PDB file of C-alpha atoms in Angstrom:
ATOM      1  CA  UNK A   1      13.131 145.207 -36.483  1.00 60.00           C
ATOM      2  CA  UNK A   2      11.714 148.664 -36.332  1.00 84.00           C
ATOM      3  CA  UNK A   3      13.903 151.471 -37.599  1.00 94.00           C
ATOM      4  CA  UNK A   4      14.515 155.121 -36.924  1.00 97.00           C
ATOM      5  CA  UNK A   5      11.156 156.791 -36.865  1.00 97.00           C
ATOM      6  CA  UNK A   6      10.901 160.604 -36.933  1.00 98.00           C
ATOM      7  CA  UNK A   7       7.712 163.019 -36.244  1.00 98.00           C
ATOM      8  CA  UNK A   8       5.666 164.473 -37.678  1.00 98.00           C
ATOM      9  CA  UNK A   9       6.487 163.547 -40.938  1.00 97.00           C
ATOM     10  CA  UNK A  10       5.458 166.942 -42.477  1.00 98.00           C
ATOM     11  CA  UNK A  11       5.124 170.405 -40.601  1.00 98.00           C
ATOM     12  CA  UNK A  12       4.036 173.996 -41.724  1.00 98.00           C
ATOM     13  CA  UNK A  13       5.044 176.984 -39.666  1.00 98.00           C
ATOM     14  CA  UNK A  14       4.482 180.905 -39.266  1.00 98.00           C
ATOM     15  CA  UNK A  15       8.012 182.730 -39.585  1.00 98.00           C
ATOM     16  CA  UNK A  16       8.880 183.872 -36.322  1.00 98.00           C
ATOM     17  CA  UNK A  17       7.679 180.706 -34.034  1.00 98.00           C
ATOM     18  CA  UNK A  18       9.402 177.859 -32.360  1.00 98.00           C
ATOM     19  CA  UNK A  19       9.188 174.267 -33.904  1.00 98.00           C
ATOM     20  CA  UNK A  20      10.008 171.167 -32.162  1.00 98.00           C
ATOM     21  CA  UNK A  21      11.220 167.682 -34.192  1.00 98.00           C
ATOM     22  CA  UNK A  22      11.305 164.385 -32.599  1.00 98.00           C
ATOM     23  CA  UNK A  23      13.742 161.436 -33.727  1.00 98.00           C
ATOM     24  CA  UNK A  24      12.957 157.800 -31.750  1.00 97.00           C
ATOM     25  CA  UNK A  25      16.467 155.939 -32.735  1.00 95.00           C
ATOM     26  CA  UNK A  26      16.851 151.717 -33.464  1.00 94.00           C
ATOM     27  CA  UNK A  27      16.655 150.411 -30.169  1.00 91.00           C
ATOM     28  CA  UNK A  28      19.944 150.035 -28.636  1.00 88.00           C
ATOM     29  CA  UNK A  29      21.691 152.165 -31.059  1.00 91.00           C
ATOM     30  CA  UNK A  30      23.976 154.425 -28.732  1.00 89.00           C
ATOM     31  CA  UNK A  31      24.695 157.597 -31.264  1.00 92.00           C
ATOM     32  CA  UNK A  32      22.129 159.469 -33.004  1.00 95.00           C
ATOM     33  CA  UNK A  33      22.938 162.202 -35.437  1.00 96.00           C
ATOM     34  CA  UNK A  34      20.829 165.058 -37.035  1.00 98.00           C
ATOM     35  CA  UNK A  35      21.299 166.234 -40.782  1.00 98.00           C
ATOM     36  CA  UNK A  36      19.269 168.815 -42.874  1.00 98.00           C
ATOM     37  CA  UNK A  37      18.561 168.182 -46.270  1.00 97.00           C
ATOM     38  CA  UNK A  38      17.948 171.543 -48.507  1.00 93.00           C
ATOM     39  CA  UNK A  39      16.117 170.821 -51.985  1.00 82.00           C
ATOM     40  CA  UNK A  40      18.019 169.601 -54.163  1.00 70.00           C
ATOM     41  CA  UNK A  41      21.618 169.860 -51.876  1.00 74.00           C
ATOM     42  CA  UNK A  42      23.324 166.762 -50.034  1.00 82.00           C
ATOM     43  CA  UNK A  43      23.050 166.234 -46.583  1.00 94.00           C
ATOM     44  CA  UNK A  44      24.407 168.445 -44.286  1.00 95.00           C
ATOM     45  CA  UNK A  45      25.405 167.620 -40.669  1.00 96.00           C
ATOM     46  CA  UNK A  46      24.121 169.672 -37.786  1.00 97.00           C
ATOM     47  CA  UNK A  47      25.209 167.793 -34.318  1.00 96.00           C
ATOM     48  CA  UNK A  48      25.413 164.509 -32.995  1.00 94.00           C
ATOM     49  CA  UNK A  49      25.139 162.288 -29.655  1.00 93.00           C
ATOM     50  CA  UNK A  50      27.437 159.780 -28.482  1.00 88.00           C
ATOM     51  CA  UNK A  51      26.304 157.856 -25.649  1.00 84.00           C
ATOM     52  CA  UNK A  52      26.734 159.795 -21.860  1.00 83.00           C
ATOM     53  CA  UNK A  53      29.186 162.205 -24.013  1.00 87.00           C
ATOM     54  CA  UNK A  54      28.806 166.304 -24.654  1.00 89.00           C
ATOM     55  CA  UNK A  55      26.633 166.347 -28.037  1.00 92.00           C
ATOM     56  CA  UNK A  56      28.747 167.879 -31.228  1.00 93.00           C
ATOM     57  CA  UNK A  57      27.214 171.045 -31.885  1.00 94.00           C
ATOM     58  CA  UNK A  58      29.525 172.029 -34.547  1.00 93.00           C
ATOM     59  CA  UNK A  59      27.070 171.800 -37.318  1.00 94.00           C
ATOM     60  CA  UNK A  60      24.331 174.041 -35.649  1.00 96.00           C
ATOM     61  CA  UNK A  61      23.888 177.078 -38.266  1.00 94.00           C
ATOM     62  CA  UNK A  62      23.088 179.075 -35.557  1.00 95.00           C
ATOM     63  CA  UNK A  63      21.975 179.530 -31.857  1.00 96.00           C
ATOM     64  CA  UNK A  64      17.979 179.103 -32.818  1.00 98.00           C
ATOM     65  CA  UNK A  65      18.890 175.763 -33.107  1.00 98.00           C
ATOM     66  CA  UNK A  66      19.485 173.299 -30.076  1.00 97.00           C
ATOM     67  CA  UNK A  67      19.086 169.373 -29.710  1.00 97.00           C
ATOM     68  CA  UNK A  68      18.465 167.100 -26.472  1.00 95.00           C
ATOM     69  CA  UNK A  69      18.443 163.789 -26.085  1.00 94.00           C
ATOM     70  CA  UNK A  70      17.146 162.503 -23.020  1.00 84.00           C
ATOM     71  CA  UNK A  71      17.828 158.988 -21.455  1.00 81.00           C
ATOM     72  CA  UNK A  72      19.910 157.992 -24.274  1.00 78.00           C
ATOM     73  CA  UNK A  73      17.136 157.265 -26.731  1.00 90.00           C
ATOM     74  CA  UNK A  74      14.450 159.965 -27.892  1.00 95.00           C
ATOM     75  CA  UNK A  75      16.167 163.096 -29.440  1.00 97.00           C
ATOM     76  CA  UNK A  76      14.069 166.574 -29.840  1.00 97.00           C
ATOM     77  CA  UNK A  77      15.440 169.177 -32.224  1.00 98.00           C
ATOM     78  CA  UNK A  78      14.144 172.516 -31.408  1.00 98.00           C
ATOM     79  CA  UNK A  79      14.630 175.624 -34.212  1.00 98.00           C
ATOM     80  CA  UNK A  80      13.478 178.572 -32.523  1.00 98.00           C
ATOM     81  CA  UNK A  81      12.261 182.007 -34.564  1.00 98.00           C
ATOM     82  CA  UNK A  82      11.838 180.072 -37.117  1.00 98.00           C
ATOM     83  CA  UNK A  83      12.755 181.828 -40.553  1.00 97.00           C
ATOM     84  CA  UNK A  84      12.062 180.800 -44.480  1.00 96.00           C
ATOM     85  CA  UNK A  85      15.724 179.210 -44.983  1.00 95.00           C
ATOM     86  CA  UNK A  86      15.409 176.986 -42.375  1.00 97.00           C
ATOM     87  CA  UNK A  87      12.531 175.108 -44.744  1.00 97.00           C
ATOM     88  CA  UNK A  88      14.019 171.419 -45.692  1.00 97.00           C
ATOM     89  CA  UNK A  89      13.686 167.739 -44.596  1.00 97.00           C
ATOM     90  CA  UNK A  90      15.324 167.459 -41.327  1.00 98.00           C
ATOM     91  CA  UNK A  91      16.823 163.574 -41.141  1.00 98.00           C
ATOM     92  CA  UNK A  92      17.875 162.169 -38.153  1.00 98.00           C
ATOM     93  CA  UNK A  93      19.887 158.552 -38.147  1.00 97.00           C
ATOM     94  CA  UNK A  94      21.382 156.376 -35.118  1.00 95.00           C
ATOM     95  CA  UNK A  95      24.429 153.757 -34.726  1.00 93.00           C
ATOM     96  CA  UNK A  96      25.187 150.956 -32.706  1.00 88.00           C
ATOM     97  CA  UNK A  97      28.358 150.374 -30.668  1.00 73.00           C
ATOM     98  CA  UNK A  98      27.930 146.647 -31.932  1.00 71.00           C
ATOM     99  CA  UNK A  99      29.253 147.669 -35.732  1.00 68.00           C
ATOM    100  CA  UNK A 100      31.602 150.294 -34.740  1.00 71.00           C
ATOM    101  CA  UNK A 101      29.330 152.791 -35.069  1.00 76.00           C
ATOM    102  CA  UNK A 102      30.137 153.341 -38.700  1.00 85.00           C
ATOM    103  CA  UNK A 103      27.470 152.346 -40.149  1.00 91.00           C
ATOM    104  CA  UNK A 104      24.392 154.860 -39.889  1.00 94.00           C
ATOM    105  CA  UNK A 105      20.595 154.315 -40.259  1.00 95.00           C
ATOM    106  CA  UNK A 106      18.077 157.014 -40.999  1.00 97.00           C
ATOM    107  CA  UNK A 107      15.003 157.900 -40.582  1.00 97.00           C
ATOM    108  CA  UNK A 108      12.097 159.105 -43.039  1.00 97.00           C
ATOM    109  CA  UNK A 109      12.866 162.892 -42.122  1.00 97.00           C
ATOM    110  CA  UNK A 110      10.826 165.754 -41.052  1.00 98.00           C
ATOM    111  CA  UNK A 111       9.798 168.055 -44.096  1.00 97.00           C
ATOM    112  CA  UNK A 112       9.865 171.460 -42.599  1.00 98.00           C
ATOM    113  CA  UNK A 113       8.074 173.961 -44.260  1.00 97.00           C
ATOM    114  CA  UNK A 114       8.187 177.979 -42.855  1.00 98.00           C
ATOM    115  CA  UNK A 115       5.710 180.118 -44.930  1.00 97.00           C
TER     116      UNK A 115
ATOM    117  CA  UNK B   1      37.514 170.241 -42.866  1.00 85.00           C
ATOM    118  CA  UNK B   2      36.376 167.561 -45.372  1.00 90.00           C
ATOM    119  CA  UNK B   3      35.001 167.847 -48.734  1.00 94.00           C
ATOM    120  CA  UNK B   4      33.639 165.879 -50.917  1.00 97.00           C
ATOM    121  CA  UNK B   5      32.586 166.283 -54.205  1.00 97.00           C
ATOM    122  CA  UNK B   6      30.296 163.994 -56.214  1.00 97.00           C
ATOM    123  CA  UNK B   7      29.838 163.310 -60.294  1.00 98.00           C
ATOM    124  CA  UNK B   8      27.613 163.403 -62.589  1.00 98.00           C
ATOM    125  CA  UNK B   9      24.893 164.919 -60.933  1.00 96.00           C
ATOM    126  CA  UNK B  10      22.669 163.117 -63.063  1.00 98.00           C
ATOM    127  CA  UNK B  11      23.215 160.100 -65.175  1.00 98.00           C
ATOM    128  CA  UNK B  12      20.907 158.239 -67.430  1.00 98.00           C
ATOM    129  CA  UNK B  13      21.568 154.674 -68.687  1.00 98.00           C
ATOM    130  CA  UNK B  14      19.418 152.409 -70.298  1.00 98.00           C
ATOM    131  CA  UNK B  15      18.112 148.831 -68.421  1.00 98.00           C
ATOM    132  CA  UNK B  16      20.918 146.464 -68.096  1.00 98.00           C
ATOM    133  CA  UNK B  17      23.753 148.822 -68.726  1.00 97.00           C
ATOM    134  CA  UNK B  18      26.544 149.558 -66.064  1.00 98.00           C
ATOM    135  CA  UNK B  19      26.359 152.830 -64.095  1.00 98.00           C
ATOM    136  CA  UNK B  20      29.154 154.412 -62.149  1.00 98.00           C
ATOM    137  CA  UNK B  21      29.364 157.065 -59.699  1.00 98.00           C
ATOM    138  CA  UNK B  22      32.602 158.802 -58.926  1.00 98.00           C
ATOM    139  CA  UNK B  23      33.734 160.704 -55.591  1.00 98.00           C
ATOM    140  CA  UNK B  24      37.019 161.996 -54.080  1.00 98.00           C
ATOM    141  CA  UNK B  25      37.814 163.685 -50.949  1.00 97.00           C
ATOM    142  CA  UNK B  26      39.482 166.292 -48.744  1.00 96.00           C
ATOM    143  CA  UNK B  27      41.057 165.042 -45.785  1.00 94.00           C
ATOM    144  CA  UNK B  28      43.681 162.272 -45.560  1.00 93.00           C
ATOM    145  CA  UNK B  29      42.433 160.832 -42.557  1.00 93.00           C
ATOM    146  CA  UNK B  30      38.900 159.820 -43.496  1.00 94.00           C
ATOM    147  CA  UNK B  31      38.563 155.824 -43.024  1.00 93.00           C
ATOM    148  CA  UNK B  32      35.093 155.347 -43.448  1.00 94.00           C
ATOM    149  CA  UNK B  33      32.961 155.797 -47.246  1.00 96.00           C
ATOM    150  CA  UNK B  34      29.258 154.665 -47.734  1.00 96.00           C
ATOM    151  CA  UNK B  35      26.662 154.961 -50.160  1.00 98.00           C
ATOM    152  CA  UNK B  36      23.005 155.587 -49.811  1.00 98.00           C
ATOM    153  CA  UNK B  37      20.241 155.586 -51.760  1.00 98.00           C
ATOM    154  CA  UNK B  38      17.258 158.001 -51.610  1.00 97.00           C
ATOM    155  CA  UNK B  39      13.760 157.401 -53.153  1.00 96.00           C
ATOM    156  CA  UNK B  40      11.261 159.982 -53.361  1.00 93.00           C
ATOM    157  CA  UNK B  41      10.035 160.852 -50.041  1.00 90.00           C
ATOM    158  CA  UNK B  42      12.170 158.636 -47.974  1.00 94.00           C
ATOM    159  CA  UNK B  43      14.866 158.650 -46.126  1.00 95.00           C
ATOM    160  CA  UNK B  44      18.497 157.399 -47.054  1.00 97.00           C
ATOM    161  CA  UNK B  45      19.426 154.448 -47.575  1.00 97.00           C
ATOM    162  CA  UNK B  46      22.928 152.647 -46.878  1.00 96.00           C
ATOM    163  CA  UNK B  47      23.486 150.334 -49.774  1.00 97.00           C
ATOM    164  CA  UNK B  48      27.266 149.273 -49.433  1.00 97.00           C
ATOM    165  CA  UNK B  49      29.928 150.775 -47.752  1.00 95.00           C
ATOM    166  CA  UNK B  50      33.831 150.557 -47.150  1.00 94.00           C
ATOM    167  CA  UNK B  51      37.320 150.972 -45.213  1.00 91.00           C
ATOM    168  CA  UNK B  52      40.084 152.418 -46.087  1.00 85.00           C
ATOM    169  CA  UNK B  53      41.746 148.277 -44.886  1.00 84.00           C
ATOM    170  CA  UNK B  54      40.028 147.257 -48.758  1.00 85.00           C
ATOM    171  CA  UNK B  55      40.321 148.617 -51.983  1.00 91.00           C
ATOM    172  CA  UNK B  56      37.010 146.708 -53.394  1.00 95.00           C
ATOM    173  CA  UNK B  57      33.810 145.390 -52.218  1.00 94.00           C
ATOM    174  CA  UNK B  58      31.119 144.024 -53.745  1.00 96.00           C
ATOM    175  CA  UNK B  59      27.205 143.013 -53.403  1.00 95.00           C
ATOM    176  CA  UNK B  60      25.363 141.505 -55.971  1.00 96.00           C
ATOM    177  CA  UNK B  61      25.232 143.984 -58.158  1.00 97.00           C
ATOM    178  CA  UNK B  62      26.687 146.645 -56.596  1.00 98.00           C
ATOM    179  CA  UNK B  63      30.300 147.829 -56.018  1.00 98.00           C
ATOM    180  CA  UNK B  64      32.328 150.162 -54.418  1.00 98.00           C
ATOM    181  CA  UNK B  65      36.296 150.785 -54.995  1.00 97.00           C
ATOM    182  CA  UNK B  66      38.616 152.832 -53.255  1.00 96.00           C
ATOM    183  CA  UNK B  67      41.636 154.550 -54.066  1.00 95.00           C
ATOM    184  CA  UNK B  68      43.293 156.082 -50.763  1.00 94.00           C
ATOM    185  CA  UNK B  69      46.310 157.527 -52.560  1.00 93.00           C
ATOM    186  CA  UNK B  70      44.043 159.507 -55.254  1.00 95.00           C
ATOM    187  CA  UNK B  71      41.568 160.276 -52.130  1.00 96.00           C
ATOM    188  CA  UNK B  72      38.701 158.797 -54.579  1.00 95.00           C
ATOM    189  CA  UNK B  73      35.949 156.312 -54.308  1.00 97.00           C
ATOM    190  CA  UNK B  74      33.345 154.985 -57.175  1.00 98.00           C
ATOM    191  CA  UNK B  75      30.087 153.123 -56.890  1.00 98.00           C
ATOM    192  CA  UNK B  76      29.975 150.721 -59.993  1.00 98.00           C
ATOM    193  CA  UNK B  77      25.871 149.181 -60.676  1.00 98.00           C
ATOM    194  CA  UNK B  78      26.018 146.862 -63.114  1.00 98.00           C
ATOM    195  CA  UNK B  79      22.684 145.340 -65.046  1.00 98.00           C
ATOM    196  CA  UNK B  80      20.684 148.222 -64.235  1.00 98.00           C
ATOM    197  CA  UNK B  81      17.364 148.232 -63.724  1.00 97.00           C
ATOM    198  CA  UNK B  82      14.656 150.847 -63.375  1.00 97.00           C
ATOM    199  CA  UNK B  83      13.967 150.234 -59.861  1.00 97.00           C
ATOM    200  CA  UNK B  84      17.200 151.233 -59.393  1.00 98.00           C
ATOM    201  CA  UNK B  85      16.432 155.156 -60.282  1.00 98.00           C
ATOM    202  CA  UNK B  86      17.057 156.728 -57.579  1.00 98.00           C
ATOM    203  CA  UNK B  87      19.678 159.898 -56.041  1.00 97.00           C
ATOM    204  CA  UNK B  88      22.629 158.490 -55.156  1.00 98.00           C
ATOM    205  CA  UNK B  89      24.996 160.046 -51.994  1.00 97.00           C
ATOM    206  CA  UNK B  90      28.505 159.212 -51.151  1.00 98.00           C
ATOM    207  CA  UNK B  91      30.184 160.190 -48.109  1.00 97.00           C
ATOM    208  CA  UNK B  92      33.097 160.169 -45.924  1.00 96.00           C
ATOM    209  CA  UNK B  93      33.815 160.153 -42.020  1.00 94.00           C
ATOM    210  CA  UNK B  94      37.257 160.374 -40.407  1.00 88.00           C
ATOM    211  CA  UNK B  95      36.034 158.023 -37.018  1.00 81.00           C
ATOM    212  CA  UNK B  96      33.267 155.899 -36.435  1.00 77.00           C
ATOM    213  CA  UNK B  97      30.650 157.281 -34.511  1.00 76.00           C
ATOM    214  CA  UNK B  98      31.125 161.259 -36.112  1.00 87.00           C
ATOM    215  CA  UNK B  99      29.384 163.125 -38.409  1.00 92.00           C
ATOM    216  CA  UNK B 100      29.187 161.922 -42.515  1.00 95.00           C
ATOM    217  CA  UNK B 101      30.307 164.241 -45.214  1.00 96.00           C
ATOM    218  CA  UNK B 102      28.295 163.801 -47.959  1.00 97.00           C
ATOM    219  CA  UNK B 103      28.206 164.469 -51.770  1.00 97.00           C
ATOM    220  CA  UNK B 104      25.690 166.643 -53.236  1.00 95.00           C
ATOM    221  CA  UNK B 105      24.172 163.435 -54.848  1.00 96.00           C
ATOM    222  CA  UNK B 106      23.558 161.791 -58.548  1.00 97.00           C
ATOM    223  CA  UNK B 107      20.196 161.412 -59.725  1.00 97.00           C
ATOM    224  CA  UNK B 108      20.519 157.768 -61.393  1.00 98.00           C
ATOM    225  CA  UNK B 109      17.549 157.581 -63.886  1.00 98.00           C
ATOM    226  CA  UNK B 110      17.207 153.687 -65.731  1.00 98.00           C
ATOM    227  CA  UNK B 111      14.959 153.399 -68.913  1.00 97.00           C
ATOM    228  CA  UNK B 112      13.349 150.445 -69.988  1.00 91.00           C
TER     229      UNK B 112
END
């Protein structure tokens, strides 16, 4: 079946405006989770949805960056002002309540670039 | 919070030997430890995963074993080969359905 798909697969910004990433989870899956992937680093988390729940912002760097999922499926990260350290691949990966939710899927990622 | 820490970050092997990954982590309560896999220009990959219920699992070629009281988990590949190059993560969640703590990864390089 068709996986996470994310978009667009690359993007190059101006310092200083707003980008907007879009994550389209496994169909059905009911939690959907955004990491950031620096070169060369790990993964690391920035928030998370769970069903009808409050998102997990605790991972958010800062207050440029919000996520929304709406109707339970299609998630939009939104970095606002952007700035140079915010350049990475921005992954996103979903769950189903079926497998306990452990087990996590992800996408291709966004590459982010801010020049 | 939970840490995890990851080694080697790189490791070369020649085709058909065994290549192991080692991790360990933070927090007590974490219950949940997969690997992925990451090609060039893709996206993770799960490969195998395990509870803290087991202390071994095993696919094909691929192994994971976990030691709960040492807080440390290894990812054994035996018979290598070079499509298996690849970086490495290993992580750890606390509750299914929550954020993954990953490793800084192990760039896994097999010559022929």
């Amino acid at each position: 079946g068709a996986g996470v798909s994310q978009s667009p697969s690359n993007k190059v910004t101006e310092k200083g405006k707003d980008v907007e990433l879009r994550c389209d989870p496994i169909s059905g899956h009911t939690a959907l989770y955004w990491y950031r992937q620096s070169l060369g680093q790990g993964l690391e988390f920035l928030i998370y949805f769970q069903g009808n729940s409050a998102p997990d912002k605790s991972g958010l760097p800062s207050d440029r960056f919000s996520a929304e999922r709406t109707g339970g499926s299609v998630s939009t990260l939104t970095i606002q002002r952007t700035q140079q350290e915010d350049s990475a691949v921005y992954l996103c990966a979903s769950s189903s309540r079926d497998r306990g939710q452990y087990e996590q899927y992800f996408g291709p990622g966004t590459r982010l670039t801010v020049t | 919070g939970e840490n995890v820490e990851q080694h080697p970050s790189t490791l070369s092997v020649q085709e058909g030997d065994s290549a192991v990954i080692k991790c360990t982590y933070s927090d007590s309560a974490s219950n949940y430890f997969p690997w992925y896999k990451q090609e060039l220009g893709k996206g993770p990959q799960l490969i195998i995963d395990i509870r803290s219920n087991v202390g071994e699992k095993k696919d094909q070629r691929i192994a994971v074993t976990l030691n709960k009281t040492a807080k440390h988990f290894s990812l054994h590949i035996t018979e290598t080969q070079p499509e298996d190059s690849a970086v490495y993560f290993c992580a750890a969640s606390n509750q299914a359905g929550t954020a993954l703590i990953f490793g800084k990864g192990t760039t896994l390089s097999v010559s022929s």
